[in-house]
Short mmCIF file of C-alpha atoms and ligand atoms in Angstrom, two decimals:
data_model
loop_
_atom_site.label_atom_id
_atom_site.label_comp_id
_atom_site.label_asym_id
_atom_site.label_seq_id
_atom_site.Cartn_x
_atom_site.Cartn_y
_atom_site.Cartn_z
CA MET A 1 -21.71 12.26 -90.44
CA ASP A 2 -20.27 12.58 -86.94
CA ASP A 3 -21.35 16.22 -86.66
CA ASN A 4 -24.93 15.56 -87.77
CA TRP A 5 -26.15 15.19 -84.22
CA GLN A 6 -25.46 18.85 -83.40
CA TYR A 7 -27.49 19.88 -86.43
CA ASN A 8 -30.21 17.39 -85.41
CA LEU A 9 -30.21 18.72 -81.84
CA ARG A 10 -30.98 22.21 -83.15
CA ASN A 11 -33.50 21.13 -85.77
CA THR A 12 -36.34 20.05 -83.56
CA LEU A 13 -40.06 20.70 -83.46
CA LYS A 14 -40.43 23.35 -80.78
CA SER A 15 -43.87 24.86 -81.01
CA ALA A 16 -47.46 23.72 -81.26
CA ASP A 17 -47.68 25.30 -84.72
CA SER A 18 -44.65 23.44 -86.07
CA CYS A 19 -45.92 20.15 -84.57
CA ASN A 20 -49.43 20.59 -85.93
CA LEU A 21 -47.95 21.28 -89.35
CA PHE A 22 -45.57 18.32 -89.18
CA PHE A 23 -48.16 15.85 -87.90
CA GLN A 24 -51.00 17.43 -89.92
CA SER A 25 -53.15 17.63 -86.81
CA GLN A 26 -54.54 20.16 -84.37
CA GLN A 27 -53.64 18.18 -81.27
CA PHE A 28 -50.69 20.24 -80.07
CA GLN A 29 -50.98 23.26 -77.85
CA ASP A 30 -48.15 25.27 -76.36
CA GLN A 31 -47.67 24.05 -72.83
CA SER A 32 -45.87 24.90 -69.61
CA PHE A 33 -43.08 22.38 -70.27
CA PRO A 34 -42.14 23.55 -73.77
CA ILE A 35 -42.47 21.15 -76.67
CA LYS A 36 -39.23 19.74 -78.02
CA ILE A 37 -39.23 16.81 -80.43
CA PRO A 38 -36.16 15.89 -82.46
CA LEU A 39 -36.93 14.99 -86.05
CA GLU A 40 -35.21 11.62 -85.66
CA PHE A 41 -37.86 10.76 -83.05
CA ALA A 42 -40.75 12.52 -84.80
CA ASN A 43 -40.13 10.44 -87.91
CA LEU A 44 -40.80 7.25 -85.93
CA ILE A 45 -44.30 8.43 -84.99
CA ASN A 46 -47.28 7.19 -86.98
CA LYS A 47 -48.94 10.43 -88.09
CA ASN A 48 -52.24 8.63 -88.61
CA ASP A 49 -52.46 7.32 -85.07
CA PRO A 50 -53.48 9.84 -82.38
CA ASN A 51 -52.63 7.15 -79.79
CA ASP A 52 -49.13 6.49 -81.08
CA PRO A 53 -47.05 5.55 -77.99
CA LEU A 54 -44.19 7.85 -78.97
CA LEU A 55 -46.51 10.76 -79.68
CA LYS A 56 -48.13 10.37 -76.28
CA GLN A 57 -44.80 10.95 -74.54
CA VAL A 58 -44.30 14.38 -76.07
CA ILE A 59 -47.80 15.82 -76.17
CA SER A 60 -49.44 17.43 -73.16
CA ALA A 61 -52.88 16.44 -71.89
CA PRO A 62 -55.53 18.57 -70.19
CA ILE A 63 -54.61 19.13 -66.55
CA GLN A 64 -56.28 16.67 -64.19
CA ALA A 65 -55.47 17.94 -60.70
CA GLN A 66 -54.73 14.94 -58.50
CA SER A 67 -53.46 14.75 -54.96
CA GLY A 68 -49.88 13.66 -54.46
CA PHE A 69 -48.59 15.44 -57.57
CA SER A 70 -46.24 18.40 -57.21
CA ILE A 71 -43.83 20.48 -59.25
CA SER A 72 -40.79 18.82 -57.65
CA PRO A 73 -41.68 15.29 -56.52
CA LEU A 74 -38.17 14.17 -55.58
CA ASP A 75 -36.92 17.37 -54.01
CA ASP A 76 -33.43 16.92 -55.49
CA GLU A 77 -32.22 20.21 -54.04
CA LYS A 78 -32.35 18.78 -50.51
CA TYR A 79 -29.49 16.46 -51.43
CA MET A 80 -27.18 18.93 -53.12
CA PRO A 81 -24.32 19.76 -50.75
CA ILE A 82 -22.75 21.84 -53.52
CA THR A 83 -23.87 23.25 -56.85
CA GLY A 84 -24.36 20.61 -59.53
CA LEU A 85 -23.87 17.53 -57.33
CA ILE A 86 -26.53 15.30 -55.77
CA HIS A 87 -25.34 13.03 -52.96
CA LYS A 88 -28.20 10.80 -51.83
CA TYR A 89 -26.40 7.49 -51.52
CA HIS A 90 -23.30 6.60 -49.54
CA ASN A 91 -21.07 5.42 -52.41
CA ARG A 92 -22.17 7.46 -55.39
CA VAL A 93 -22.85 10.99 -56.55
CA LEU A 94 -24.83 12.33 -59.48
CA LEU A 95 -23.67 15.32 -61.50
CA ILE A 96 -26.09 17.64 -63.29
CA THR A 97 -23.89 17.90 -66.36
CA SER A 98 -26.25 19.68 -68.72
CA ARG A 99 -29.50 21.57 -68.71
CA VAL A 100 -30.23 20.50 -72.28
CA CYS A 101 -32.23 17.49 -73.44
CA ALA A 102 -32.71 16.36 -77.00
CA ILE A 103 -36.40 15.85 -76.26
CA HIS A 104 -38.89 17.11 -73.70
CA CYS A 105 -40.73 14.14 -72.20
CA GLN A 106 -44.00 15.28 -70.71
CA TYR A 107 -43.66 12.88 -67.76
CA CYS A 108 -40.21 14.23 -66.76
CA PHE A 109 -39.83 14.68 -63.01
CA ARG A 110 -37.13 17.30 -63.56
CA GLN A 111 -39.20 19.50 -65.85
CA ASN A 112 -39.28 22.25 -63.22
CA PHE A 113 -35.71 21.80 -61.98
CA ASN A 114 -33.64 24.95 -61.70
CA TYR A 115 -30.78 23.99 -64.02
CA THR A 116 -29.41 27.53 -64.14
CA LYS A 117 -28.66 27.30 -60.44
CA HIS A 118 -27.15 23.81 -60.58
CA ASP A 119 -24.53 23.36 -63.26
CA ALA A 120 -21.83 20.79 -62.56
CA ILE A 121 -19.56 21.85 -65.41
CA SER A 122 -19.07 25.43 -64.24
CA ASN A 123 -18.61 24.22 -60.65
CA TYR A 124 -16.41 21.25 -61.48
CA LEU A 125 -13.38 22.25 -59.36
CA ALA A 126 -15.48 22.35 -56.20
CA ILE A 127 -17.17 19.11 -57.22
CA GLU A 128 -13.86 17.34 -57.65
CA ASP A 129 -12.70 18.60 -54.23
CA TYR A 130 -15.92 17.21 -52.73
CA ILE A 131 -15.48 13.81 -54.36
CA ARG A 132 -11.78 13.60 -53.44
CA SER A 133 -12.60 14.35 -49.81
CA HIS A 134 -15.23 11.58 -49.66
CA SER A 135 -13.26 8.41 -50.25
CA GLN A 136 -16.36 6.22 -49.86
CA ILE A 137 -17.59 7.50 -53.23
CA ASN A 138 -16.66 4.97 -55.92
CA GLU A 139 -19.16 5.84 -58.63
CA VAL A 140 -19.98 9.03 -60.50
CA ILE A 141 -23.26 9.27 -62.40
CA LEU A 142 -23.60 11.76 -65.23
CA SER A 143 -27.15 12.98 -65.58
CA GLY A 144 -28.93 16.17 -66.51
CA GLY A 145 -30.70 17.19 -68.65
CA ASP A 146 -28.80 14.80 -70.84
CA PRO A 147 -25.03 14.40 -70.52
CA LEU A 148 -24.82 13.47 -74.20
CA SER A 149 -25.88 17.01 -75.08
CA LEU A 150 -22.27 17.93 -74.23
CA SER A 151 -19.83 17.81 -77.14
CA ASP A 152 -17.54 14.81 -77.41
CA GLU A 153 -14.61 17.07 -76.49
CA LYS A 154 -16.25 18.36 -73.29
CA LEU A 155 -17.38 14.88 -72.35
CA ALA A 156 -13.88 13.47 -72.90
CA GLN A 157 -12.34 16.19 -70.72
CA LEU A 158 -14.86 15.57 -67.94
CA ILE A 159 -14.42 11.81 -68.06
CA GLU A 160 -10.64 12.11 -67.98
CA LYS A 161 -10.82 14.25 -64.83
CA ILE A 162 -13.17 11.77 -63.17
CA GLU A 163 -10.97 8.81 -64.16
CA ASN A 164 -8.03 10.46 -62.41
CA ILE A 165 -9.73 10.44 -59.01
CA PRO A 166 -8.17 7.31 -57.49
CA HIS A 167 -11.22 5.97 -55.64
CA ILE A 168 -13.63 6.30 -58.58
CA LYS A 169 -14.07 2.88 -60.14
CA ASN A 170 -17.34 3.26 -62.03
CA LEU A 171 -18.81 5.86 -64.32
CA ARG A 172 -22.50 5.69 -65.15
CA ILE A 173 -24.09 7.78 -67.88
CA HIS A 174 -27.86 8.15 -68.12
CA THR A 175 -29.14 9.21 -71.50
CA ARG A 176 -32.33 9.49 -73.51
CA SER A 177 -30.51 11.28 -76.36
CA ALA A 178 -28.90 8.04 -77.50
CA VAL A 179 -32.25 6.62 -78.59
CA VAL A 180 -34.16 9.77 -79.56
CA THR A 181 -31.24 11.24 -81.54
CA PRO A 182 -29.19 8.16 -82.45
CA SER A 183 -26.92 10.29 -84.62
CA ARG A 184 -25.47 11.33 -81.23
CA ILE A 185 -23.69 7.97 -81.02
CA THR A 186 -20.65 9.19 -82.92
CA THR A 187 -17.54 7.13 -83.59
CA LYS A 188 -15.71 9.52 -81.26
CA LEU A 189 -18.23 8.94 -78.45
CA ILE A 190 -17.92 5.19 -78.95
CA ASP A 191 -14.15 5.54 -78.74
CA ILE A 192 -14.20 7.72 -75.61
CA LEU A 193 -16.45 5.38 -73.65
CA SER A 194 -15.00 2.13 -74.95
CA LYS A 195 -11.44 3.16 -74.01
CA SER A 196 -12.14 4.56 -70.55
CA LYS A 197 -9.78 3.49 -67.77
CA ILE A 198 -12.71 2.81 -65.43
CA ASN A 199 -15.88 0.73 -65.77
CA VAL A 200 -18.45 2.52 -67.89
CA VAL A 201 -22.16 1.80 -67.65
CA LEU A 202 -24.39 3.44 -70.24
CA VAL A 203 -28.02 3.51 -69.14
CA THR A 204 -30.36 4.17 -72.04
CA HIS A 205 -33.84 5.50 -71.34
CA ILE A 206 -36.20 3.66 -73.68
CA ASN A 207 -39.89 3.23 -72.98
CA HIS A 208 -41.25 1.55 -76.08
CA VAL A 209 -39.94 -0.82 -78.71
CA ASN A 210 -40.96 1.59 -81.49
CA GLU A 211 -38.16 3.89 -80.31
CA LEU A 212 -35.55 1.37 -81.51
CA SER A 213 -34.64 2.78 -84.91
CA ASP A 214 -32.27 1.02 -87.29
CA VAL A 215 -29.67 3.76 -86.76
CA PHE A 216 -29.79 3.32 -82.98
CA THR A 217 -29.76 -0.47 -83.16
CA LYS A 218 -26.65 -0.47 -85.32
CA ALA A 219 -24.78 2.24 -83.41
CA ILE A 220 -25.37 0.93 -79.89
CA GLN A 221 -23.75 -2.38 -80.78
CA GLU A 222 -20.48 -0.62 -81.61
CA PHE A 223 -19.57 -0.02 -77.95
CA ASN A 224 -16.86 -2.22 -76.46
CA ASN A 225 -16.19 -2.70 -72.75
CA VAL A 226 -19.29 -0.67 -71.93
CA THR A 227 -22.11 -2.24 -69.90
CA LEU A 228 -25.43 -1.38 -71.54
CA LEU A 229 -28.52 -1.19 -69.35
CA ASN A 230 -31.96 0.27 -69.94
CA GLN A 231 -34.49 1.94 -67.75
CA SER A 232 -38.09 2.69 -68.65
CA VAL A 233 -40.88 4.58 -66.98
CA LEU A 234 -44.20 2.75 -66.72
CA LEU A 235 -46.58 5.06 -68.56
CA LYS A 236 -50.32 4.62 -68.98
CA GLY A 237 -51.25 4.49 -72.64
CA VAL A 238 -47.62 4.08 -73.70
CA ASN A 239 -46.20 0.83 -72.33
CA ASP A 240 -48.57 -0.42 -69.61
CA SER A 241 -49.07 -3.83 -71.17
CA VAL A 242 -47.30 -7.15 -70.78
CA SER A 243 -46.95 -7.63 -74.53
CA ILE A 244 -45.30 -4.23 -75.04
CA LEU A 245 -42.92 -4.61 -72.10
CA SER A 246 -42.05 -8.20 -73.10
CA LYS A 247 -41.30 -7.12 -76.64
CA LEU A 248 -39.16 -4.24 -75.38
CA SER A 249 -37.11 -6.49 -73.07
CA THR A 250 -36.65 -9.12 -75.75
CA GLU A 251 -35.54 -6.68 -78.43
CA LEU A 252 -33.26 -4.77 -76.07
CA PHE A 253 -31.53 -8.01 -75.14
CA GLU A 254 -31.09 -8.90 -78.80
CA ILE A 255 -29.04 -5.73 -79.30
CA GLY A 256 -26.99 -6.18 -76.14
CA ILE A 257 -28.92 -4.02 -73.66
CA LEU A 258 -30.10 -5.54 -70.40
CA PRO A 259 -33.47 -4.33 -69.04
CA TYR A 260 -32.57 -2.83 -65.67
CA TYR A 261 -35.28 -0.67 -64.14
CA LEU A 262 -38.97 -0.12 -64.72
CA HIS A 263 -39.79 3.05 -62.80
CA LEU A 264 -43.19 3.90 -61.47
CA LEU A 265 -44.12 7.43 -62.45
CA ASP A 266 -42.68 10.25 -60.36
CA LYS A 267 -45.70 12.34 -59.51
CA VAL A 268 -44.89 15.60 -61.25
CA SER A 269 -47.74 18.02 -61.96
CA GLY A 270 -48.91 17.75 -65.55
CA ALA A 271 -48.12 14.02 -65.79
CA GLU A 272 -51.25 12.79 -64.00
CA HIS A 273 -52.59 11.08 -67.12
CA PHE A 274 -49.54 8.78 -67.25
CA LEU A 275 -50.13 7.27 -63.80
CA VAL A 276 -50.53 3.49 -63.54
CA SER A 277 -51.91 2.59 -60.10
CA ASP A 278 -49.74 0.48 -57.79
CA GLU A 279 -52.35 -2.28 -57.97
CA ASN A 280 -52.31 -2.40 -61.78
CA ALA A 281 -48.53 -2.13 -61.86
CA GLN A 282 -48.24 -5.08 -59.50
CA LYS A 283 -50.61 -7.24 -61.57
CA LEU A 284 -48.83 -6.36 -64.78
CA TYR A 285 -45.43 -7.05 -63.24
CA LYS A 286 -46.41 -10.48 -61.95
CA THR A 287 -47.61 -11.47 -65.42
CA LEU A 288 -44.40 -10.11 -66.90
CA GLN A 289 -42.37 -12.28 -64.51
CA ASN A 290 -44.29 -15.33 -65.74
CA SER A 291 -43.76 -14.38 -69.38
CA LEU A 292 -40.02 -13.70 -69.46
CA SER A 293 -36.80 -15.28 -68.27
CA GLY A 294 -35.71 -13.64 -65.03
CA TYR A 295 -32.81 -11.75 -66.57
CA LEU A 296 -35.20 -10.01 -68.99
CA VAL A 297 -37.46 -8.67 -66.26
CA PRO A 298 -36.46 -5.15 -65.20
CA ARG A 299 -36.73 -4.33 -61.52
CA LEU A 300 -39.90 -2.42 -60.71
CA VAL A 301 -38.89 0.57 -58.62
CA ARG A 302 -40.22 3.78 -57.20
CA ASP A 303 -37.94 6.75 -56.58
CA GLU A 304 -38.39 8.08 -53.11
CA ASN A 305 -36.54 10.93 -51.55
CA LEU A 306 -33.76 8.80 -50.21
CA LYS A 307 -33.85 5.62 -52.26
CA SER A 308 -34.88 3.91 -55.47
CA LYS A 309 -37.05 1.34 -53.73
CA THR A 310 -37.55 -2.04 -55.38
CA LEU A 311 -41.21 -3.05 -55.28
CA PHE A 312 -42.95 -6.40 -55.48
S1 SF4 B 1 -34.69 13.37 -71.59
FE1 SF4 B 1 -34.81 12.82 -69.42
S2 SF4 B 1 -34.31 14.73 -68.31
FE2 SF4 B 1 -34.83 15.27 -70.45
S3 SF4 B 1 -37.01 15.74 -70.46
FE3 SF4 B 1 -36.82 13.57 -71.00
S4 SF4 B 1 -36.99 12.51 -69.03
FE4 SF4 B 1 -36.53 14.65 -68.57
#
């Protein structure tokens, strides 16, 4: 059972032909950001609904050139003092731990990122030297790609090295794999994170309540001593409604995950159709604040080159 996730990671829908066959449609076309849909996620999609909110996240739309969109909206490379490490904020660094994702989300701001050039695992010795020589850094964030595409063994080795840096108190792991391939939440992974010597924060990336499968819901509640937070991206046609966002927050809380961030779209070329205007986002957010207890309302933020800026 515990090894199923590696099989599932390989057995994905990866071409327009395979998707059209699976969904019995002609909607898919091969696109610049290649299609990748794990079967665990594909099976949650309603094949009879062309507007299914999960389907919309993985299918491309005709290009609608719009000003302000670019291939690299956050310019990560500006903040990489060494290969594989992003240092934008005083007290924390982000490691590009993997180039692999379980799914290709068509709104992804890193879809054009040069992962080959920036691999934290192969450059780990230099990264550790950098962190050790910057004693103000107290948090390491594992990102990617998706850090959970690493094997449990590699992840355990990496976490142990990070734990042994005296001034690192917090480890944060950002993952979409956990929800789109819930078989990835192995008993070994649960053990590694639950027994860490430092504070572990697992940030799931979940945009819609339909992504919460029974397997995920059961597995995520097995973690101990791990803070569970969620971040979503506000996506037109997927989750830009108060009822959907309220339901997501409520159900996340029921399974022990606190809604943390609601990101405005990063303006990457090809994702124009997902954009919710600032004005509409603000209106929606105010209604959300009136509908939910404060602790269920994620913070509405926009990533800018230097900061995740809280809005409204
Ligand atoms: S899982 Fe995250 S990094 Fe990977 S394609 Fe989706 S949004 Fe991008």
